[in-house]
Amino acid sequence: MSFPTTRLRRLRQTPVLRNLVRETILTRDDLIMPLFVCPGTGVVNPISSMPGNSQLSVDMLVEECRRLYGIGIQAVLLFGIPEHKDEHGLVACEHNGIVQQAVRALKKALPDLYVIADVCNCEYTVHGHCGTIVDGDVHNDLTIETLARQSVSLAQEGVDMVAPSDMMDGRVGVIRKALDEYGFYNLPIMAYSAKYASSFYGPFREAAESAPKFGNRSTYQMDPANGNEALREVALDIEEGADIVMVKPALSYLDVIQRVKTTFNIPIAAYNVSGEYSMVKAAAANGWIDEKRMVREILTSIKRAGSDIIISYHAQDIVKEL
Ligand code: PBG
């Protein structure tokens, strides 16, 4: 029955009515806050391209997490800026590695905070690529061995979940096998499954000091033009034992999130990345947009597309309103 019998505006007339029929509700349970940990004590080093975010030394990270936990953030995703880097990123596997220290301190101070560690080599290699370089390109099969070592090392410090973001083939399987061998069969893997070679990571690379020193990441991260390939990536990661699959970035890839949602039956995470965050902050700083409304709209759209989990630097702002 069409107009005038059907009038879709009928259900939009009051806030209560709109609340009653709202299809997508963002909650604090959906959110993960990314954080950057660096060496030293008392260090709070603001990241200029990501207002509101800083590189934090372990002690300051603990304080920041105490604050975040107090306002309703239940899960954080850690990235490390190490004291020294090496050719293969092996500093990321050390008992006294920067993220290892952070995990120990956080699990001690805030045992209920859910601590996830990004697993990748780009922050730890001198060349800034996500793995071991052989003949000018990242060598897949050597790299996945270091990623497995990194994962086991983080598990041994008590991390709650690992999130490999390197985009090597077969890494989820190798990490799963290594974790199981060491008895961590209950430690979940959130795989960055469909991770695109994106310009939206720019501010992050300043934050994590992880920009590649030569070339780019196009031989391992996905071509932004491809959607079908994302489904193949996700299928393989599920087969290899991923517990949660991720699409990254989020906003330019809402179609991919939706396709993953309708094709598979597995929790989906979306990463609302640094460049997406910085665009909003820059426009807000200029008074061009209503930041609060825009952030809510962005995060709601990511959930509406099918994401169960949203990783976002906006988490610390929006959580206060949820
Ligand atoms: C590491 C990694 C990156 C991001 C998360 N993990 C950067 C990259 O691939 O260069 C980006 C996150 C963001 O932009 O917020 N591989």
mmCIF file of C-alpha atoms and ligand atoms in Angstrom:
data_model
loop_
_atom_site.group_PDB
_atom_site.id
_atom_site.type_symbol
_atom_site.label_atom_id
_atom_site.label_comp_id
_atom_site.label_asym_id
_atom_site.label_seq_id
_atom_site.Cartn_x
_atom_site.Cartn_y
_atom_site.Cartn_z
ATOM 1 C CA MET A 1 0.000 0.000 0.000
ATOM 2 C CA SER A 2 1.543 3.260 -0.996
ATOM 3 C CA PHE A 3 0.956 6.935 -0.290
ATOM 4 C CA PRO A 4 -1.251 8.287 1.210
ATOM 5 C CA THR A 5 -1.940 5.095 3.219
ATOM 6 C CA THR A 6 1.725 4.517 3.870
ATOM 7 C CA ARG A 7 3.502 7.498 5.354
ATOM 8 C CA LEU A 8 7.006 6.703 6.587
ATOM 9 C CA ARG A 9 7.149 10.058 8.350
ATOM 10 C CA ARG A 10 4.562 8.736 10.860
ATOM 11 C CA LEU A 11 7.261 6.910 12.807
ATOM 12 C CA ARG A 12 9.614 9.876 12.841
ATOM 13 C CA GLN A 13 7.418 12.249 14.792
ATOM 14 C CA THR A 14 8.811 12.190 18.308
ATOM 15 C CA PRO A 15 12.106 11.251 19.925
ATOM 16 C CA VAL A 16 10.451 8.382 21.819
ATOM 17 C CA LEU A 17 9.014 6.936 18.662
ATOM 18 C CA ARG A 18 12.295 7.295 16.828
ATOM 19 C CA ASN A 19 14.049 5.558 19.707
ATOM 20 C CA LEU A 20 11.509 2.722 19.599
ATOM 21 C CA VAL A 21 12.093 1.953 15.948
ATOM 22 C CA ARG A 22 15.829 2.612 15.786
ATOM 23 C CA GLU A 23 17.566 -0.342 14.117
ATOM 24 C CA THR A 24 21.161 0.193 15.170
ATOM 25 C CA ILE A 25 22.206 1.068 18.710
ATOM 26 C CA LEU A 26 25.809 1.811 19.464
ATOM 27 C CA THR A 27 26.930 0.668 22.909
ATOM 28 C CA ARG A 28 30.124 0.871 24.901
ATOM 29 C CA ASP A 29 30.403 -2.891 24.545
ATOM 30 C CA ASP A 30 31.154 -2.407 20.843
ATOM 31 C CA LEU A 31 34.233 -0.275 21.313
ATOM 32 C CA ILE A 32 37.986 -0.828 21.421
ATOM 33 C CA MET A 33 40.370 2.080 22.047
ATOM 34 C CA PRO A 34 43.807 1.955 20.348
ATOM 35 C CA LEU A 35 46.821 3.208 22.344
ATOM 36 C CA PHE A 36 50.527 3.783 21.683
ATOM 37 C CA VAL A 37 53.156 2.811 24.230
ATOM 38 C CA CYS A 38 56.726 4.104 24.171
ATOM 39 C CA PRO A 39 59.880 3.823 26.331
ATOM 40 C CA GLY A 40 60.655 5.995 29.339
ATOM 41 C CA THR A 41 58.758 7.190 32.371
ATOM 42 C CA GLY A 42 56.386 10.100 32.644
ATOM 43 C CA VAL A 43 56.268 10.435 28.863
ATOM 44 C CA VAL A 44 53.151 11.901 27.250
ATOM 45 C CA ASN A 45 54.097 12.746 23.711
ATOM 46 C CA PRO A 46 51.090 14.180 21.833
ATOM 47 C CA ILE A 47 50.590 12.951 18.272
ATOM 48 C CA SER A 48 50.087 16.148 16.305
ATOM 49 C CA SER A 49 48.041 14.616 13.500
ATOM 50 C CA MET A 50 45.755 12.773 15.944
ATOM 51 C CA PRO A 51 44.586 15.337 18.507
ATOM 52 C CA GLY A 52 43.667 13.712 21.825
ATOM 53 C CA ASN A 53 46.108 10.814 21.356
ATOM 54 C CA SER A 54 49.661 10.504 22.633
ATOM 55 C CA GLN A 55 52.568 8.146 22.784
ATOM 56 C CA LEU A 56 52.620 7.092 26.435
ATOM 57 C CA SER A 57 55.297 5.464 28.529
ATOM 58 C CA VAL A 58 54.167 2.388 30.450
ATOM 59 C CA ASP A 59 53.445 4.282 33.687
ATOM 60 C CA MET A 60 51.394 6.931 31.873
ATOM 61 C CA LEU A 61 49.640 4.253 29.837
ATOM 62 C CA VAL A 62 48.476 2.649 33.071
ATOM 63 C CA GLU A 63 47.133 5.998 34.264
ATOM 64 C CA GLU A 64 45.426 6.647 30.950
ATOM 65 C CA CYS A 65 43.843 3.190 31.002
ATOM 66 C CA ARG A 66 42.626 3.773 34.535
ATOM 67 C CA ARG A 67 40.899 6.916 33.286
ATOM 68 C CA LEU A 68 39.518 5.157 30.205
ATOM 69 C CA TYR A 69 38.254 2.228 32.223
ATOM 70 C CA GLY A 70 36.587 4.710 34.578
ATOM 71 C CA ILE A 71 34.611 6.283 31.734
ATOM 72 C CA GLY A 72 33.537 2.933 30.305
ATOM 73 C CA ILE A 73 36.248 1.727 27.923
ATOM 74 C CA GLN A 74 36.534 -2.012 28.477
ATOM 75 C CA ALA A 75 39.057 -2.995 25.814
ATOM 76 C CA VAL A 76 42.235 -1.464 24.440
ATOM 77 C CA LEU A 77 44.458 -2.317 21.474
ATOM 78 C CA LEU A 78 48.174 -1.734 22.028
ATOM 79 C CA PHE A 79 50.827 -0.611 19.570
ATOM 80 C CA GLY A 80 54.482 -0.361 20.597
ATOM 81 C CA ILE A 81 57.218 2.111 19.803
ATOM 82 C CA PRO A 82 60.380 0.228 20.790
ATOM 83 C CA GLU A 83 63.654 1.657 22.040
ATOM 84 C CA HIS A 84 65.595 -0.090 19.249
ATOM 85 C CA LYS A 85 64.565 -1.598 15.960
ATOM 86 C CA ASP A 86 66.209 -4.436 14.041
ATOM 87 C CA GLU A 87 66.201 -6.037 10.618
ATOM 88 C CA HIS A 88 63.515 -8.669 11.374
ATOM 89 C CA GLY A 89 61.448 -7.046 14.111
ATOM 90 C CA LEU A 90 62.690 -9.520 16.708
ATOM 91 C CA VAL A 91 62.692 -6.825 19.409
ATOM 92 C CA ALA A 92 58.940 -7.404 19.374
ATOM 93 C CA CYS A 93 59.482 -10.911 20.748
ATOM 94 C CA GLU A 94 61.500 -9.983 23.833
ATOM 95 C CA HIS A 95 60.353 -10.505 27.393
ATOM 96 C CA ASN A 96 61.213 -6.872 28.023
ATOM 97 C CA GLY A 97 59.783 -5.583 24.763
ATOM 98 C CA ILE A 98 57.752 -2.424 25.069
ATOM 99 C CA VAL A 99 54.338 -4.031 24.597
ATOM 100 C CA GLN A 100 55.304 -6.932 26.869
ATOM 101 C CA GLN A 101 56.083 -4.420 29.629
ATOM 102 C CA ALA A 102 52.817 -2.634 28.977
ATOM 103 C CA VAL A 103 50.777 -5.841 29.103
ATOM 104 C CA ARG A 104 52.359 -6.884 32.408
ATOM 105 C CA ALA A 105 51.737 -3.476 33.961
ATOM 106 C CA LEU A 106 48.164 -3.211 32.710
ATOM 107 C CA LYS A 107 47.099 -6.717 33.723
ATOM 108 C CA LYS A 108 48.521 -6.061 37.173
ATOM 109 C CA ALA A 109 46.954 -2.618 37.678
ATOM 110 C CA LEU A 110 43.666 -3.217 35.863
ATOM 111 C CA PRO A 111 42.999 -6.956 35.679
ATOM 112 C CA ASP A 112 39.512 -6.472 34.214
ATOM 113 C CA LEU A 113 40.621 -4.265 31.353
ATOM 114 C CA TYR A 114 40.690 -6.391 28.193
ATOM 115 C CA VAL A 115 44.113 -5.970 26.628
ATOM 116 C CA ILE A 116 44.617 -6.759 22.949
ATOM 117 C CA ALA A 117 48.005 -6.527 21.250
ATOM 118 C CA ASP A 118 48.516 -5.714 17.610
ATOM 119 C CA VAL A 119 50.929 -8.235 16.123
ATOM 120 C CA CYS A 120 53.080 -6.908 13.299
ATOM 121 C CA ASN A 121 56.697 -6.088 12.566
ATOM 122 C CA CYS A 122 56.508 -2.624 10.989
ATOM 123 C CA GLU A 123 56.976 -0.772 14.270
ATOM 124 C CA TYR A 124 59.986 -2.957 15.079
ATOM 125 C CA THR A 125 61.966 -3.162 11.841
ATOM 126 C CA VAL A 126 64.596 -0.607 10.814
ATOM 127 C CA HIS A 127 63.077 -0.447 7.309
ATOM 128 C CA GLY A 128 59.480 -0.034 8.515
ATOM 129 C CA HIS A 129 58.065 -2.936 6.523
ATOM 130 C CA CYS A 130 55.823 -5.512 8.153
ATOM 131 C CA GLY A 131 58.309 -8.381 7.866
ATOM 132 C CA THR A 132 61.703 -9.689 6.871
ATOM 133 C CA ILE A 133 63.041 -8.228 3.628
ATOM 134 C CA VAL A 134 64.535 -10.570 1.032
ATOM 135 C CA ASP A 135 65.388 -9.183 -2.412
ATOM 136 C CA GLY A 136 63.562 -5.929 -1.762
ATOM 137 C CA ASP A 137 60.235 -7.417 -0.712
ATOM 138 C CA VAL A 138 58.735 -8.825 2.466
ATOM 139 C CA HIS A 139 59.378 -12.568 2.627
ATOM 140 C CA ASN A 140 56.113 -14.206 3.594
ATOM 141 C CA ASP A 141 57.198 -17.487 5.122
ATOM 142 C CA LEU A 142 60.075 -16.088 7.174
ATOM 143 C CA THR A 143 57.842 -13.315 8.478
ATOM 144 C CA ILE A 144 55.063 -15.540 9.745
ATOM 145 C CA GLU A 145 57.575 -17.332 11.966
ATOM 146 C CA THR A 146 58.514 -14.077 13.720
ATOM 147 C CA LEU A 147 54.838 -13.177 14.048
ATOM 148 C CA ALA A 148 54.180 -16.494 15.776
ATOM 149 C CA ARG A 149 57.066 -15.819 18.169
ATOM 150 C CA GLN A 150 55.733 -12.335 18.874
ATOM 151 C CA SER A 151 52.265 -13.751 19.589
ATOM 152 C CA VAL A 152 53.554 -16.418 21.978
ATOM 153 C CA SER A 153 55.703 -13.856 23.769
ATOM 154 C CA LEU A 154 52.712 -11.555 24.289
ATOM 155 C CA ALA A 155 50.591 -14.487 25.419
ATOM 156 C CA GLN A 156 53.226 -15.358 28.012
ATOM 157 C CA GLU A 157 52.883 -11.859 29.468
ATOM 158 C CA GLY A 158 49.137 -12.298 29.856
ATOM 159 C CA VAL A 159 47.673 -10.498 26.870
ATOM 160 C CA ASP A 160 43.968 -11.268 26.370
ATOM 161 C CA MET A 161 43.924 -11.383 22.563
ATOM 162 C CA VAL A 162 46.321 -11.022 19.649
ATOM 163 C CA ALA A 163 45.516 -9.140 16.461
ATOM 164 C CA PRO A 164 47.867 -9.821 13.535
ATOM 165 C CA SER A 165 47.852 -6.838 11.140
ATOM 166 C CA ASP A 166 50.658 -7.808 8.756
ATOM 167 C CA MET A 167 48.659 -9.370 5.889
ATOM 168 C CA MET A 168 51.084 -12.249 5.308
ATOM 169 C CA ASP A 169 49.526 -15.400 3.860
ATOM 170 C CA GLY A 170 49.083 -18.215 6.329
ATOM 171 C CA ARG A 171 49.956 -16.230 9.438
ATOM 172 C CA VAL A 172 46.753 -16.966 11.316
ATOM 173 C CA GLY A 173 47.325 -20.709 11.036
ATOM 174 C CA VAL A 174 50.947 -20.490 12.125
ATOM 175 C CA ILE A 175 50.080 -18.213 15.063
ATOM 176 C CA ARG A 176 47.206 -20.495 16.127
ATOM 177 C CA LYS A 177 49.461 -23.534 16.027
ATOM 178 C CA ALA A 178 52.199 -21.803 18.026
ATOM 179 C CA LEU A 179 49.758 -20.508 20.653
ATOM 180 C CA ASP A 180 48.241 -23.967 21.025
ATOM 181 C CA GLU A 181 51.654 -25.599 21.360
ATOM 182 C CA TYR A 182 52.399 -23.310 24.277
ATOM 183 C CA GLY A 183 49.041 -24.066 25.881
ATOM 184 C CA PHE A 184 47.289 -20.847 24.902
ATOM 185 C CA TYR A 185 44.470 -22.639 23.117
ATOM 186 C CA ASN A 186 41.936 -20.267 24.680
ATOM 187 C CA LEU A 187 43.609 -17.084 23.492
ATOM 188 C CA PRO A 188 41.539 -15.594 20.659
ATOM 189 C CA ILE A 189 42.944 -14.271 17.397
ATOM 190 C CA MET A 190 41.376 -11.195 15.835
ATOM 191 C CA ALA A 191 42.743 -11.241 12.297
ATOM 192 C CA TYR A 192 43.117 -8.107 10.222
ATOM 193 C CA SER A 193 41.743 -10.146 7.333
ATOM 194 C CA ALA A 194 40.757 -7.552 4.757
ATOM 195 C CA LYS A 195 43.338 -4.866 5.323
ATOM 196 C CA TYR A 196 43.747 -2.472 2.451
ATOM 197 C CA ALA A 197 46.844 -0.598 1.280
ATOM 198 C CA SER A 198 45.285 2.661 2.385
ATOM 199 C CA SER A 199 46.224 6.330 2.446
ATOM 200 C CA PHE A 200 44.146 6.562 5.614
ATOM 201 C CA TYR A 201 46.989 5.106 7.728
ATOM 202 C CA GLY A 202 49.129 8.236 7.338
ATOM 203 C CA PRO A 203 48.675 9.715 10.831
ATOM 204 C CA PHE A 204 49.164 6.302 12.451
ATOM 205 C CA ARG A 205 52.578 5.973 10.887
ATOM 206 C CA GLU A 206 53.583 9.210 12.582
ATOM 207 C CA ALA A 207 52.113 7.896 15.842
ATOM 208 C CA ALA A 208 53.785 4.487 15.647
ATOM 209 C CA GLU A 209 56.906 5.660 13.812
ATOM 210 C CA SER A 210 56.332 2.837 11.366
ATOM 211 C CA ALA A 211 56.347 4.354 7.877
ATOM 212 C CA PRO A 212 58.183 2.167 5.345
ATOM 213 C CA LYS A 213 61.620 3.595 4.494
ATOM 214 C CA PHE A 214 61.316 2.476 0.865
ATOM 215 C CA GLY A 215 58.449 1.493 -1.390
ATOM 216 C CA ASN A 216 54.987 0.881 -0.002
ATOM 217 C CA ARG A 217 52.861 -1.977 1.369
ATOM 218 C CA SER A 218 51.069 -2.864 -1.869
ATOM 219 C CA THR A 219 52.711 -6.291 -2.202
ATOM 220 C CA TYR A 220 51.031 -7.443 0.984
ATOM 221 C CA GLN A 221 48.073 -5.191 1.810
ATOM 222 C CA MET A 222 44.999 -5.319 -0.417
ATOM 223 C CA ASP A 223 44.189 -3.205 -3.441
ATOM 224 C CA PRO A 224 41.387 -0.759 -2.470
ATOM 225 C CA ALA A 225 39.638 -1.661 -5.711
ATOM 226 C CA ASN A 226 38.959 -5.261 -4.681
ATOM 227 C CA GLY A 227 35.915 -6.638 -2.889
ATOM 228 C CA ASN A 228 35.747 -10.289 -3.911
ATOM 229 C CA GLU A 229 39.322 -10.758 -2.806
ATOM 230 C CA ALA A 230 38.359 -9.605 0.699
ATOM 231 C CA LEU A 231 35.976 -12.549 0.932
ATOM 232 C CA ARG A 232 38.784 -14.927 -0.035
ATOM 233 C CA GLU A 233 41.036 -13.407 2.630
ATOM 234 C CA VAL A 234 38.315 -13.773 5.247
ATOM 235 C CA ALA A 235 37.529 -17.364 4.208
ATOM 236 C CA LEU A 236 41.192 -18.355 4.534
ATOM 237 C CA ASP A 237 41.589 -16.687 7.922
ATOM 238 C CA ILE A 238 38.498 -18.455 9.233
ATOM 239 C CA GLU A 239 39.832 -21.766 7.930
ATOM 240 C CA GLU A 240 43.155 -21.104 9.683
ATOM 241 C CA GLY A 241 41.436 -20.426 12.980
ATOM 242 C CA ALA A 242 40.632 -16.722 13.217
ATOM 243 C CA ASP A 243 38.047 -16.058 15.932
ATOM 244 C CA ILE A 244 37.194 -12.544 14.765
ATOM 245 C CA VAL A 245 37.854 -11.099 11.315
ATOM 246 C CA MET A 246 38.541 -7.454 10.628
ATOM 247 C CA VAL A 247 37.943 -5.051 7.799
ATOM 248 C CA LYS A 248 40.237 -2.040 7.733
ATOM 249 C CA PRO A 249 39.815 0.891 7.131
ATOM 250 C CA ALA A 250 36.104 1.148 7.863
ATOM 251 C CA LEU A 251 34.445 4.064 6.130
ATOM 252 C CA SER A 252 35.590 3.539 2.568
ATOM 253 C CA TYR A 253 34.932 -0.194 2.966
ATOM 254 C CA LEU A 254 31.420 -0.379 4.418
ATOM 255 C CA ASP A 255 30.421 -2.492 1.416
ATOM 256 C CA VAL A 256 33.136 -4.983 2.335
ATOM 257 C CA ILE A 257 31.921 -5.144 5.943
ATOM 258 C CA GLN A 258 28.422 -5.809 4.702
ATOM 259 C CA ARG A 259 29.550 -8.542 2.310
ATOM 260 C CA VAL A 260 31.568 -10.265 5.017
ATOM 261 C CA LYS A 261 28.532 -10.061 7.298
ATOM 262 C CA THR A 262 26.176 -11.649 4.796
ATOM 263 C CA THR A 263 28.660 -14.291 3.626
ATOM 264 C CA PHE A 264 30.104 -15.559 6.915
ATOM 265 C CA ASN A 265 28.919 -16.311 10.370
ATOM 266 C CA ILE A 266 31.721 -14.919 12.496
ATOM 267 C CA PRO A 267 32.157 -11.781 14.616
ATOM 268 C CA ILE A 268 33.399 -8.857 12.556
ATOM 269 C CA ALA A 269 35.565 -5.977 13.685
ATOM 270 C CA ALA A 270 36.087 -2.775 11.735
ATOM 271 C CA TYR A 271 38.979 -0.398 12.251
ATOM 272 C CA ASN A 272 38.001 3.263 12.007
ATOM 273 C CA VAL A 273 41.611 4.219 11.284
ATOM 274 C CA SER A 274 43.822 7.196 12.019
ATOM 275 C CA GLY A 275 43.154 9.119 8.796
ATOM 276 C CA GLU A 276 39.417 8.768 9.254
ATOM 277 C CA TYR A 277 39.811 10.154 12.761
ATOM 278 C CA SER A 278 42.122 12.989 11.761
ATOM 279 C CA MET A 279 39.778 14.216 9.022
ATOM 280 C CA VAL A 280 36.992 14.625 11.550
ATOM 281 C CA LYS A 281 39.275 16.321 14.077
ATOM 282 C CA ALA A 282 40.669 18.717 11.486
ATOM 283 C CA ALA A 283 37.236 19.712 10.233
ATOM 284 C CA ALA A 284 36.004 20.107 13.815
ATOM 285 C CA ALA A 285 38.995 22.278 14.734
ATOM 286 C CA ASN A 286 38.039 24.554 11.874
ATOM 287 C CA GLY A 287 34.456 24.728 13.072
ATOM 288 C CA TRP A 288 33.226 23.169 9.837
ATOM 289 C CA ILE A 289 31.266 20.268 11.320
ATOM 290 C CA ASP A 290 29.461 19.179 14.470
ATOM 291 C CA GLU A 291 32.000 16.671 15.784
ATOM 292 C CA LYS A 292 29.757 14.855 18.266
ATOM 293 C CA ARG A 293 27.003 14.251 15.741
ATOM 294 C CA MET A 294 29.448 13.262 13.058
ATOM 295 C CA VAL A 295 31.284 10.747 15.243
ATOM 296 C CA ARG A 296 28.027 9.124 16.287
ATOM 297 C CA GLU A 297 26.890 8.954 12.673
ATOM 298 C CA ILE A 298 30.191 7.442 11.518
ATOM 299 C CA LEU A 299 30.353 4.787 14.223
ATOM 300 C CA THR A 300 26.660 3.950 13.816
ATOM 301 C CA SER A 301 27.148 3.489 10.080
ATOM 302 C CA ILE A 302 29.999 1.056 10.711
ATOM 303 C CA LYS A 303 27.785 -0.964 13.017
ATOM 304 C CA ARG A 304 24.827 -0.765 10.624
ATOM 305 C CA ALA A 305 27.040 -2.148 7.857
ATOM 306 C CA GLY A 306 27.521 -5.267 9.966
ATOM 307 C CA SER A 307 30.430 -4.743 12.300
ATOM 308 C CA ASP A 308 30.105 -6.178 15.799
ATOM 309 C CA ILE A 309 33.238 -4.494 17.104
ATOM 310 C CA ILE A 310 34.542 -1.023 16.307
ATOM 311 C CA ILE A 311 38.134 -0.020 16.911
ATOM 312 C CA SER A 312 38.249 3.757 17.014
ATOM 313 C CA TYR A 313 40.258 6.651 18.431
ATOM 314 C CA HIS A 314 36.873 8.332 18.938
ATOM 315 C CA ALA A 315 35.982 5.634 21.492
ATOM 316 C CA GLN A 316 37.218 7.743 24.399
ATOM 317 C CA ASP A 317 34.949 10.647 23.367
ATOM 318 C CA ILE A 318 31.767 8.835 22.440
ATOM 319 C CA VAL A 319 31.810 6.384 25.326
ATOM 320 C CA LYS A 320 30.809 9.191 27.686
ATOM 321 C CA GLU A 321 27.521 9.586 25.857
ATOM 322 C CA LEU A 322 26.599 5.919 25.608
HETATM 323 C C1 PBG B 1 50.559 -2.122 11.360
HETATM 324 C C2 PBG B 1 49.317 -1.360 11.463
HETATM 325 C C3 PBG B 1 48.930 -0.184 10.784
HETATM 326 C C4 PBG B 1 47.701 0.205 11.334
HETATM 327 C C5 PBG B 1 47.361 -0.747 12.283
HETATM 328 N N1 PBG B 1 48.351 -1.716 12.328
HETATM 329 C C6 PBG B 1 49.622 0.648 9.789
HETATM 330 C C7 PBG B 1 50.048 0.141 8.493
HETATM 331 O O1 PBG B 1 49.662 -0.926 8.030
HETATM 332 O O2 PBG B 1 50.842 0.877 7.901
HETATM 333 C C8 PBG B 1 46.935 1.435 10.966
HETATM 334 C C9 PBG B 1 46.002 1.956 11.993
HETATM 335 C C10 PBG B 1 45.528 3.338 11.767
HETATM 336 O O3 PBG B 1 45.777 3.977 10.737
HETATM 337 O O4 PBG B 1 44.846 3.836 12.674
HETATM 338 N N2 PBG B 1 50.726 -2.885 10.237
#
